[in-house]
Each structure stands twice: as structure tokens, then as C-alpha cells.
Coordinates of C-alpha atoms and ligand atoms in Angstrom, one line a residue:
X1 CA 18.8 -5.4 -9.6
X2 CA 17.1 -5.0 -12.8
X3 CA 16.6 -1.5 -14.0
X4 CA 13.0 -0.5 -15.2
X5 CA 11.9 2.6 -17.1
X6 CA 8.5 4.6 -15.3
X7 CA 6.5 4.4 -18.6
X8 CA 7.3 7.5 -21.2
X9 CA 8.7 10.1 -18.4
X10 CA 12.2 9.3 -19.3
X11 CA 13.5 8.1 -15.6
X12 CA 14.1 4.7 -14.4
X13 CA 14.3 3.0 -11.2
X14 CA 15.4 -0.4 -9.4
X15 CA 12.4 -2.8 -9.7
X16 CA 12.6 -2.9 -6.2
X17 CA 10.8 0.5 -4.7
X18 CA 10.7 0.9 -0.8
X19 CA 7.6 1.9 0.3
X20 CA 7.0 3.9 2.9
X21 CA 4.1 2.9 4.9
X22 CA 5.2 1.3 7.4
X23 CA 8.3 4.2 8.7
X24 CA 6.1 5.5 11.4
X25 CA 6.3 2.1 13.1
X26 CA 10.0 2.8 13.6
X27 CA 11.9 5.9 15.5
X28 CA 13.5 8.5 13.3
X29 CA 17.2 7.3 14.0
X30 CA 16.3 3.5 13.1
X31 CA 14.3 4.5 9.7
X32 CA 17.8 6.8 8.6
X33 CA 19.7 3.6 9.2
X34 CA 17.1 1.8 7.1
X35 CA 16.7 4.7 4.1
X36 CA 20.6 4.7 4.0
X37 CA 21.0 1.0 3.5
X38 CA 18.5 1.0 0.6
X39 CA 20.3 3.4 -0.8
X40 CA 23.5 1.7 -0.9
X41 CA 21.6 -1.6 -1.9
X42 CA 20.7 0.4 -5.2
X43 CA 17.0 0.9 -4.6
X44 CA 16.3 4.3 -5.9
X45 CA 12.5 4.9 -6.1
X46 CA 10.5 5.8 -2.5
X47 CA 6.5 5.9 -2.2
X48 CA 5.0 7.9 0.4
X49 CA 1.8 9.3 1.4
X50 CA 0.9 12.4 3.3
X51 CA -2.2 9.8 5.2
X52 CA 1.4 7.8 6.2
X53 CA 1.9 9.9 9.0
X54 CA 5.5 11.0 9.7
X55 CA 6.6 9.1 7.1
X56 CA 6.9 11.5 4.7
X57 CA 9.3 13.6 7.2
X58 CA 11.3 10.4 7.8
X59 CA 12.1 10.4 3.9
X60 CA 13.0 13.2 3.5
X61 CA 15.5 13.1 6.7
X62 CA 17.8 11.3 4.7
X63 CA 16.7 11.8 1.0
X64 CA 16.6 15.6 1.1
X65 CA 20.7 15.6 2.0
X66 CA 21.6 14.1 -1.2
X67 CA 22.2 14.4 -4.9
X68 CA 19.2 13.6 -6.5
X69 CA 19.9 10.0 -7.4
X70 CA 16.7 8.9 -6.4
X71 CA 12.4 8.7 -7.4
X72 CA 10.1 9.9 -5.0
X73 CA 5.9 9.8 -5.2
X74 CA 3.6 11.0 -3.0
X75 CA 0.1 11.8 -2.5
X76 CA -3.0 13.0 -1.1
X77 CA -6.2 11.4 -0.3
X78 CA -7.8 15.0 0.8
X79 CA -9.1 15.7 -2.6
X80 CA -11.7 13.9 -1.5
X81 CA -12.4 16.8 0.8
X82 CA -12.3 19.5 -2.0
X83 CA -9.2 21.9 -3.1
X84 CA -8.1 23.9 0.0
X85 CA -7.5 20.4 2.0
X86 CA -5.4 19.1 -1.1
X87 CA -3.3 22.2 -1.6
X88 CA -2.8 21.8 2.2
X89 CA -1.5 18.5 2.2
X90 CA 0.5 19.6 -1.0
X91 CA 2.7 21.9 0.8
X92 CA 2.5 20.2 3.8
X93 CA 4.4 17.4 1.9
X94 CA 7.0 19.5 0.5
X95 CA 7.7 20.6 4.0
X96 CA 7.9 17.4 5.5
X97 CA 10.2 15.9 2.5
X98 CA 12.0 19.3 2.1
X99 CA 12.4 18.3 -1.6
X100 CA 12.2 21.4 -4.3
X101 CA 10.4 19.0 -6.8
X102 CA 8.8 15.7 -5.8
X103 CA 8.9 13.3 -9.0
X104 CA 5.7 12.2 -9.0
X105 CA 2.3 14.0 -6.7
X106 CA -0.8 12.6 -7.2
X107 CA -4.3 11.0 -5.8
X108 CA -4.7 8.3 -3.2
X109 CA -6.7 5.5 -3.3
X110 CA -9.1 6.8 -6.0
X111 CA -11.5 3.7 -5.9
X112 CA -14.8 4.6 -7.0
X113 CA -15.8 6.3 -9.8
X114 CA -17.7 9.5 -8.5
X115 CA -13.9 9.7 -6.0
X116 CA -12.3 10.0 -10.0
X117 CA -14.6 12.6 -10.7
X118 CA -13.7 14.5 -7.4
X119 CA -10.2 14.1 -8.6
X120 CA -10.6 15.0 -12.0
X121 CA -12.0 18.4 -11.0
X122 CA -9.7 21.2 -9.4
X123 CA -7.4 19.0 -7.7
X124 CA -6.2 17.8 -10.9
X125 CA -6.3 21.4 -12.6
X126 CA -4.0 22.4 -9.7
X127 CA -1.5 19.7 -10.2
X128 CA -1.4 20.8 -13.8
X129 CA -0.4 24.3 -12.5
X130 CA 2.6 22.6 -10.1
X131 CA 3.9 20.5 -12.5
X132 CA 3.8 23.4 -15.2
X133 CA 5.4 25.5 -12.6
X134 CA 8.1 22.9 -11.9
X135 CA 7.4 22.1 -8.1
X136 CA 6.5 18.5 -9.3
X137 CA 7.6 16.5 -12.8
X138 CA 4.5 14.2 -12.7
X139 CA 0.9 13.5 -12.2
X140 CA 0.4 9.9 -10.2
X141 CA -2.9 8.0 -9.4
X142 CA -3.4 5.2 -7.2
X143 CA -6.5 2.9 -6.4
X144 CA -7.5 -0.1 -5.6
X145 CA -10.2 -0.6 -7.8
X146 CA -8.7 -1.9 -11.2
X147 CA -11.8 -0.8 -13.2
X148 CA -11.4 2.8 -11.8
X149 CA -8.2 2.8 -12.2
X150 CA -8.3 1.7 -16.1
X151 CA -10.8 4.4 -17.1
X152 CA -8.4 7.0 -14.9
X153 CA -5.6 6.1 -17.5
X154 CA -8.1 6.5 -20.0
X155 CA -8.2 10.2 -19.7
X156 CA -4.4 11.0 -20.9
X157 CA -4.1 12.8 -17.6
X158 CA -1.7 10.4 -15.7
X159 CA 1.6 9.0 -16.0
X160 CA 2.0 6.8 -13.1
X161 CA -0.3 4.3 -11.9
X162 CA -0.2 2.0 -9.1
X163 CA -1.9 -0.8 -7.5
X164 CA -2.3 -3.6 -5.5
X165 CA -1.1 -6.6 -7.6
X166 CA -0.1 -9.8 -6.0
X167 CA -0.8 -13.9 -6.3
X168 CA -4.2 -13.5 -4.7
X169 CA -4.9 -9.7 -6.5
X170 CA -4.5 -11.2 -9.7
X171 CA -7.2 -8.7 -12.1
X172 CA -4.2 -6.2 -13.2
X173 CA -3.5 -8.8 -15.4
X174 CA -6.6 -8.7 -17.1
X175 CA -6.8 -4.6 -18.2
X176 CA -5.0 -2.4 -16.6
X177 CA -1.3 -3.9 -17.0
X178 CA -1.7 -4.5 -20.6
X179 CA -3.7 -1.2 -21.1
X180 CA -1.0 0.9 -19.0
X181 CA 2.4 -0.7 -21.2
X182 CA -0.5 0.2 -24.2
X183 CA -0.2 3.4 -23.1
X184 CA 3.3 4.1 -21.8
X185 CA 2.5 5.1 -18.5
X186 CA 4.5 3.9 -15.5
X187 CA 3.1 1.2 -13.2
X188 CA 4.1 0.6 -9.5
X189 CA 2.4 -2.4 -7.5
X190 CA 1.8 -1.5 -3.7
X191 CA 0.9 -5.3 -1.3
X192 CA 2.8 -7.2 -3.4
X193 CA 2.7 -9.8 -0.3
X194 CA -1.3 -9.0 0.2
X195 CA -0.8 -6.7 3.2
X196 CA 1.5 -9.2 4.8
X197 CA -0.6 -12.0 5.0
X198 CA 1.2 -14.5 2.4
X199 CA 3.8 -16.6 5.0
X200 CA 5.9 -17.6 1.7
X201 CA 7.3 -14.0 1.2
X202 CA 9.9 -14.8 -1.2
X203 CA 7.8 -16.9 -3.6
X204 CA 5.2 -14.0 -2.9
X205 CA 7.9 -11.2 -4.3
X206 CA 8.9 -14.0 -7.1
X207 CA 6.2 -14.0 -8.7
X208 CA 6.6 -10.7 -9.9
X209 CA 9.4 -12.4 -12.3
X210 CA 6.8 -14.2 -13.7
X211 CA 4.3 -11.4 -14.4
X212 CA 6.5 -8.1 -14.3
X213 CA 4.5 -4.8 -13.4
X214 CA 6.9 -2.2 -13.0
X215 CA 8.5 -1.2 -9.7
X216 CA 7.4 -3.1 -6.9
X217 CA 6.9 -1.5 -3.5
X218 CA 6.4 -3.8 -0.6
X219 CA 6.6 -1.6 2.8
X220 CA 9.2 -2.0 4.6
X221 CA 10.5 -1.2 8.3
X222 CA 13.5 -3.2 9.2
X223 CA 17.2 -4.0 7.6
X224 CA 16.4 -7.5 8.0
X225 CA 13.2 -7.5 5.6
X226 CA 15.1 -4.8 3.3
X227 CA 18.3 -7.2 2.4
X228 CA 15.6 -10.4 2.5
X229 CA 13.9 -8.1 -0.5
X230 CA 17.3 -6.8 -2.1
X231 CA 18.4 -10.5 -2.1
X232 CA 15.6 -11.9 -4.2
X233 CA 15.5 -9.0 -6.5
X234 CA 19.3 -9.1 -7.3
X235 CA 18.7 -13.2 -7.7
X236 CA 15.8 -12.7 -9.9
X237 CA 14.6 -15.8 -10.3
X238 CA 10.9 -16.5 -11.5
X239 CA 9.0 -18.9 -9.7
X240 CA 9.2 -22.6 -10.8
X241 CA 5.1 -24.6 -12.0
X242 CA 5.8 -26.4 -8.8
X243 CA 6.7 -23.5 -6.5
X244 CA 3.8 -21.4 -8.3
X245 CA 1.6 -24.3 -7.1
X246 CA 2.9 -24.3 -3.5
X247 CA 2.1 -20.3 -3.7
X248 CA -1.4 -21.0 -4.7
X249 CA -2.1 -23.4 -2.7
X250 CA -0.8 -21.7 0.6
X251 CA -2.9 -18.9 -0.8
X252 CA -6.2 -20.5 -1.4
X253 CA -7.6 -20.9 2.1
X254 CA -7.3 -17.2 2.3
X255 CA -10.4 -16.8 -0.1
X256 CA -10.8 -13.2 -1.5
X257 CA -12.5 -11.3 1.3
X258 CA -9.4 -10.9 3.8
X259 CA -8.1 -8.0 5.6
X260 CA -5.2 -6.2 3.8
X261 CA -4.2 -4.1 7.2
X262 CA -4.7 -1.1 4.9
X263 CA -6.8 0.9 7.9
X264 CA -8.7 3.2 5.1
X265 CA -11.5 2.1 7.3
X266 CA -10.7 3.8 10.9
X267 CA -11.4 4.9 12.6
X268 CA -14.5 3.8 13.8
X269 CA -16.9 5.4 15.3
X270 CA -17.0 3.0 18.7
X271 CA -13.4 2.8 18.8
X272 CA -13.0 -0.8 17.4
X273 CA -9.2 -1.5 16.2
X274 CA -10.7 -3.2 12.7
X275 CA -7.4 -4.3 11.8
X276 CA -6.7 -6.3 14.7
X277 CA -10.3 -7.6 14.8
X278 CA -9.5 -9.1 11.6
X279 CA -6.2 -10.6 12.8
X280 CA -7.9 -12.1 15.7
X281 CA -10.8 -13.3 13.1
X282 CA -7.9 -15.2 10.9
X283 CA -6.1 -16.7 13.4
X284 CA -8.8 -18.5 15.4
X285 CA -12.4 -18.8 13.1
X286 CA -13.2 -22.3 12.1
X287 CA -9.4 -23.0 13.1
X288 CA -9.0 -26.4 15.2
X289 CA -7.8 -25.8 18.9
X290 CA -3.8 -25.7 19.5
X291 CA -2.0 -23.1 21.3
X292 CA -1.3 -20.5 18.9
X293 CA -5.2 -20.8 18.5
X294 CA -6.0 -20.9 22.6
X295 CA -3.2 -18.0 22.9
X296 CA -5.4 -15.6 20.3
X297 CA -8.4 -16.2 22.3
X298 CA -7.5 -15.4 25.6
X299 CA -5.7 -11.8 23.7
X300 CA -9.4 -11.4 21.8
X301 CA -11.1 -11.8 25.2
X302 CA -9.3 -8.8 26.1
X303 CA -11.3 -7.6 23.4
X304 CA -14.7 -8.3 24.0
X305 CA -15.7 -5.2 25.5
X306 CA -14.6 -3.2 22.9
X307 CA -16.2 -5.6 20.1
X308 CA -19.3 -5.3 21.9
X309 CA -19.7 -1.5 21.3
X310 CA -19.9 -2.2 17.8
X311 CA -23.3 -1.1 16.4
X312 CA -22.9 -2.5 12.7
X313 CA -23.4 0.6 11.5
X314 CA -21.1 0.0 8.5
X315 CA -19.3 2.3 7.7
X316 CA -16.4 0.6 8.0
X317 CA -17.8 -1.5 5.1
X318 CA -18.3 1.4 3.2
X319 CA -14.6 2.7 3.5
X320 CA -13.1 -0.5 2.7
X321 CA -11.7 -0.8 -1.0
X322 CA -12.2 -4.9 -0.4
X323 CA -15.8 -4.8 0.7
X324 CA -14.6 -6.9 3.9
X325 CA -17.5 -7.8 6.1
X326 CA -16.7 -6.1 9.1
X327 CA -19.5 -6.1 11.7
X328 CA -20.6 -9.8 10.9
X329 CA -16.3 -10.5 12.2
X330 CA -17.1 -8.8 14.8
X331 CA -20.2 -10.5 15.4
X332 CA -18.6 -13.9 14.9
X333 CA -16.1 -13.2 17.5
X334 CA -18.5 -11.9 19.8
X335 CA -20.1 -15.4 19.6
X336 CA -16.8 -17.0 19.7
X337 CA -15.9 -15.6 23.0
X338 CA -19.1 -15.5 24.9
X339 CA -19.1 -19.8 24.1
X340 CA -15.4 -20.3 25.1
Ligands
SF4_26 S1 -19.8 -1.5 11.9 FE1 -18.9 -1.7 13.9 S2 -16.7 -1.9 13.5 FE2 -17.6 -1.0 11.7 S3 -17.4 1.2 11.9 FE3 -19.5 0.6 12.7 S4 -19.2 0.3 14.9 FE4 -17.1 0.3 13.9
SF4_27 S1 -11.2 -4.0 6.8 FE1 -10.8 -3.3 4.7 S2 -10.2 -1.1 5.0 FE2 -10.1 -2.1 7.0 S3 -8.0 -2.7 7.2 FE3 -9.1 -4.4 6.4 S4 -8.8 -4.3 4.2 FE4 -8.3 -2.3 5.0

């Protein structure tokens, strides 16, 4: 696999990064087998998250018993809630990982500008303090917000960035890619297949041969997907003008405002899996009647109950980084159901 350097911190990593998010899905003796295998595959950087439940622990099962041959990030999203929830999720992460030094520590999903500020304020002075101290070598940001994310980068403070980048997620391109290499700080793209909504997953990872961005982390929770991954990033080859127009148009009936499974807006309030809603929303609205179409209605029916508690109070809107339109799916599948 190609070799890339993290911007000017002087380590490099396989372009292909594991990420993490997905670990919890799988028991602890199943993720080793997994972590082991990418190590021997030659992938050697690891994203994590302390919002990724045990995943963080399952890392550092494995990672924390050898040489330090390897990158590891993580990150908070409590400095949101002020400095005494970030230092806890701090530690909390170095006891999970059981790591002396975690490569890179920084925020999560810092989308809006007054959640930059938040950031910028003692959360940020205390990373300073670790990474002076040694307990971490670099300062990370993540969002999903490219304009937020640009003026973040801005500030000198950061030396890793990442983001979603993808076919679909396209605006990196625009700023924030050229503006990062500008500035010689690292770049690592998180959905680089969309939150697992692009069918075509190969052509989906080749086009990062086309537009290179740094390490790229899809999630990953099975051998199966990890060799499918290592095998395309070890062929290397960039997607053909005809394959790029297959891509695009396989993409294109996907619009912009789909569901990226991230879950940064549950819970809500009434209990509503929004994920799933959007799934079931996908998979049947406007779609003509077969029996994939007839199967996800009878499993949404299941459903309606729980739909029905919804009281579009939005703020599931207001926690999504897309601006996905939550209640009026709901509503639309509400309507569905009661007419079938
Ligand atoms: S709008 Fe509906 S789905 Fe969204 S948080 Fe409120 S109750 Fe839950
Ligand atoms: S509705 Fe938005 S926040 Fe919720 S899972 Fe989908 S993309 Fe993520």
C-alpha cells in the first residue's frame, strides 16, 4: 500500500486507516482477530472515539501489546459540555487504550462555529498542557462542516484534520484539501463510502486515487470487508471516465439530504431509532412495489407505533451535521403505512 506522510508531524501511515466505529458491533475475541489481521496487512494508523463505545477498549486489546509500529487518534465530543467532562473522557481514553501516549487527541465533530469556540477555549488550553507534557504528540480536529473546519485550520492550532470526503461529499475539494496541503497539516477522510450507502464499494474507495486526501478510514467490522479494502489499496488503481460515470450515476438518485447512519442525533426523546427510520425511508419511498420493497414494509409496520410517538419536536434536526429532515420521514412513513 502506498505510504503517506500526516502533514509536517514527521510520521507516516498506510493510506488505508481502520476506523473504529463500527468494533462495538463485534465481540471482543472477533475484533482481536480483525485488529491483528490489519496489522499484518500493513495498515498502521487506527481512529477511534471515546462516543464509539467500547471501541476504544477493543483497540487497545491488541494495540497496547505491541511495539509501537502503529498511529492512533482519538477524541472527545464532551468539550461541548465544558472542561471537567473533556478531561474525563481524556483519561477515560487512556484507560481504555492503555497507551502511554496517544498520537493524535483532539475534538469531535466540531460543526458549527460557536461548537469551535467551545473548543478553542480550555479544552484546547488543556490539550496544549498534555501534549507539552508528553501524554499526547498531537492536537486533532474533526467536523463535518467543511467551512468550520477550514477556519479551525486557520488558527495554527491543529495538525490533523479530518472529514467526511467521498463521491457524493465532494466540498473538501473546494477549500479545505487544498488549504490543509497549503498548510502542512495531516488530513484523514472518515465515510469514504457515504456511511455505507454507495452499493459500488470499490469504485467508492477508488476514487480516492483520483482525488488523494490523506489516510482514508472507512469503518470496518469484519475480515472479509478488511482484505476487500487492503485488496484495492495495494491494487491502487484510479477509477477510469467511464467507471467515474457509473459511480455518479449510481450515486445521483441519492440526492444530498440522505442519512449517513452517523447517530449524532439520538437519542430521541420518544425513543425513535432515527437511523433505521431512514433506512426504512430509502428503501421503500416513491420506490415501485417488488419484494424487497413489500419485505421493508411489513418490518416498518412493526414500526408504526413507535413513529407515531414522534412529536416533531426537532431536535433531531438540530443535531444532525446534514440538516436531514427527520420528522417530515417520519411523517411520510406514517402516511405510507396507515395507506398500505
Ligand atoms: S422530531 Fe421526532 S424523531 Fe426527531 S427527536 Fe423529535 S420526536 Fe424524535
Ligand atoms: S439523521 Fe443525521 S444525525 Fe441522524 S443518523 Fe442520519 S445523518 Fe446522522
Amino acid at each position: 500500500m502506498k505510504t503517506v506522510a500526516l502533514g509536517k508531524t514527521g510520521l507516516t501511515t498506510a493510506e488505508l486507516g481502520f476506523g473504529a466505529m463500527y468494533l462495538p458491533r463485534v465481540s471482543p475475541e472477533v475484533s482481536d482477530i480483525i485488529i491483528r489481521r490489519a496489522l499484518e496487512l500493513g495498515v498502521t494508523y487506527f481512529d477511534t472515539a471515546s462516543a464509539y463505545q467500547d471501541s476504544e477498549e477493543k483497540l487497545g486489546r491488541v494495540l497496547s501489546r505491541r511495539d509501537k509500529d502503529f498511529v492512533i487518534t482519538s477524541r472527545s465530543i464532551n468539550y461541548k459540555m465544558g472542561l471537567a467532562a473533556f478531561r474525563q473522557d481524556f483519561e477515560q481514553s487512556f484507560e481504555r487504550l492503555k497507551l502511554p501516549v496517544i498520537d493524535f487527541y483532539g475534538f469531535h465533530a466540531v460543526n458549527q462555529p460557536r461548537e469551535l469556540e467551545m473548543a478553542m477555549k480550555e479544552p484546547l488550553s488543556f490539550l496544549k498542557e498534555q501534549k507539552a507534557n508528553g501524554r499526547i504528540r498531537h492536537i486533532a480536529i474533526t467536523s463535518h462542516n467543511p467551512k468550520t473546519l477550514t477556519d479551525a485550520l486557520l488558527t495554527g492550532e491543529f495538525e490533523l484534520a479530518m472529514f467526511p470526503f467521498n463521491v457524493i461529499e465532494r466540498e473538501p475539494l473546494d477549500g479545505l484539501l487544498p488549504k490543509a496541503a497549503e498548510l502542512g497539516i495531516a488530513t484523514a477522510v472518515m465515510k469514504p463510502l457515504a456511511g455505507g450507502v454507495i452499493d459500488s464499494k470499490q469504485l467508492a474507495l477508488r476514487f480516492f486515487f483520483n482525488h488523494p486526501a490523506g489516510v482514508v478510514t472507512p469503518g470496518m467490522m469484519s475480515i472479509e470487508q478488511l482484505e476487500q479494502n487492503h485488496r484495492v489499496f495495494a491494487e491502487r488503481s484510479p477509477l477510469s471516465a467511464e467507471e467515474m460515470g457509473c459511480l455518479e450515476d449510481e450515486v445521483a438518485v441519492l440526492g444530498r439530504e440522505f442519512c449517513r447512519r452517523c447517530s449524532y442525533c439520538m437519542p430521541c426523546p420518544n425513543g425513535i431509532m432515527i437511523p433505521f427510520v431512514h433506512m426504512l425511508h430509502m428503501k421503500t419511498w416513491g420506490k415501485p412495489m417488488d419484494d424487497d420493497v413489500a419485505y421493508t414494509i411489513e418490518l416498518a409496520k412493526r414500526m408504526l407505533p413507535a413513529l407515531e410517538k414522534c412529536t416533531a419536536c426537532g431536535a433531531c434536526v438540530e443535531k444532525c451535521p446534514y440538516d436531514i429532515p427527520t420528522p417530515q420521514r417520519v411523517k411520510d412513513l406514517i402516511q405510507m403505512l396507515q395507506s398500505v
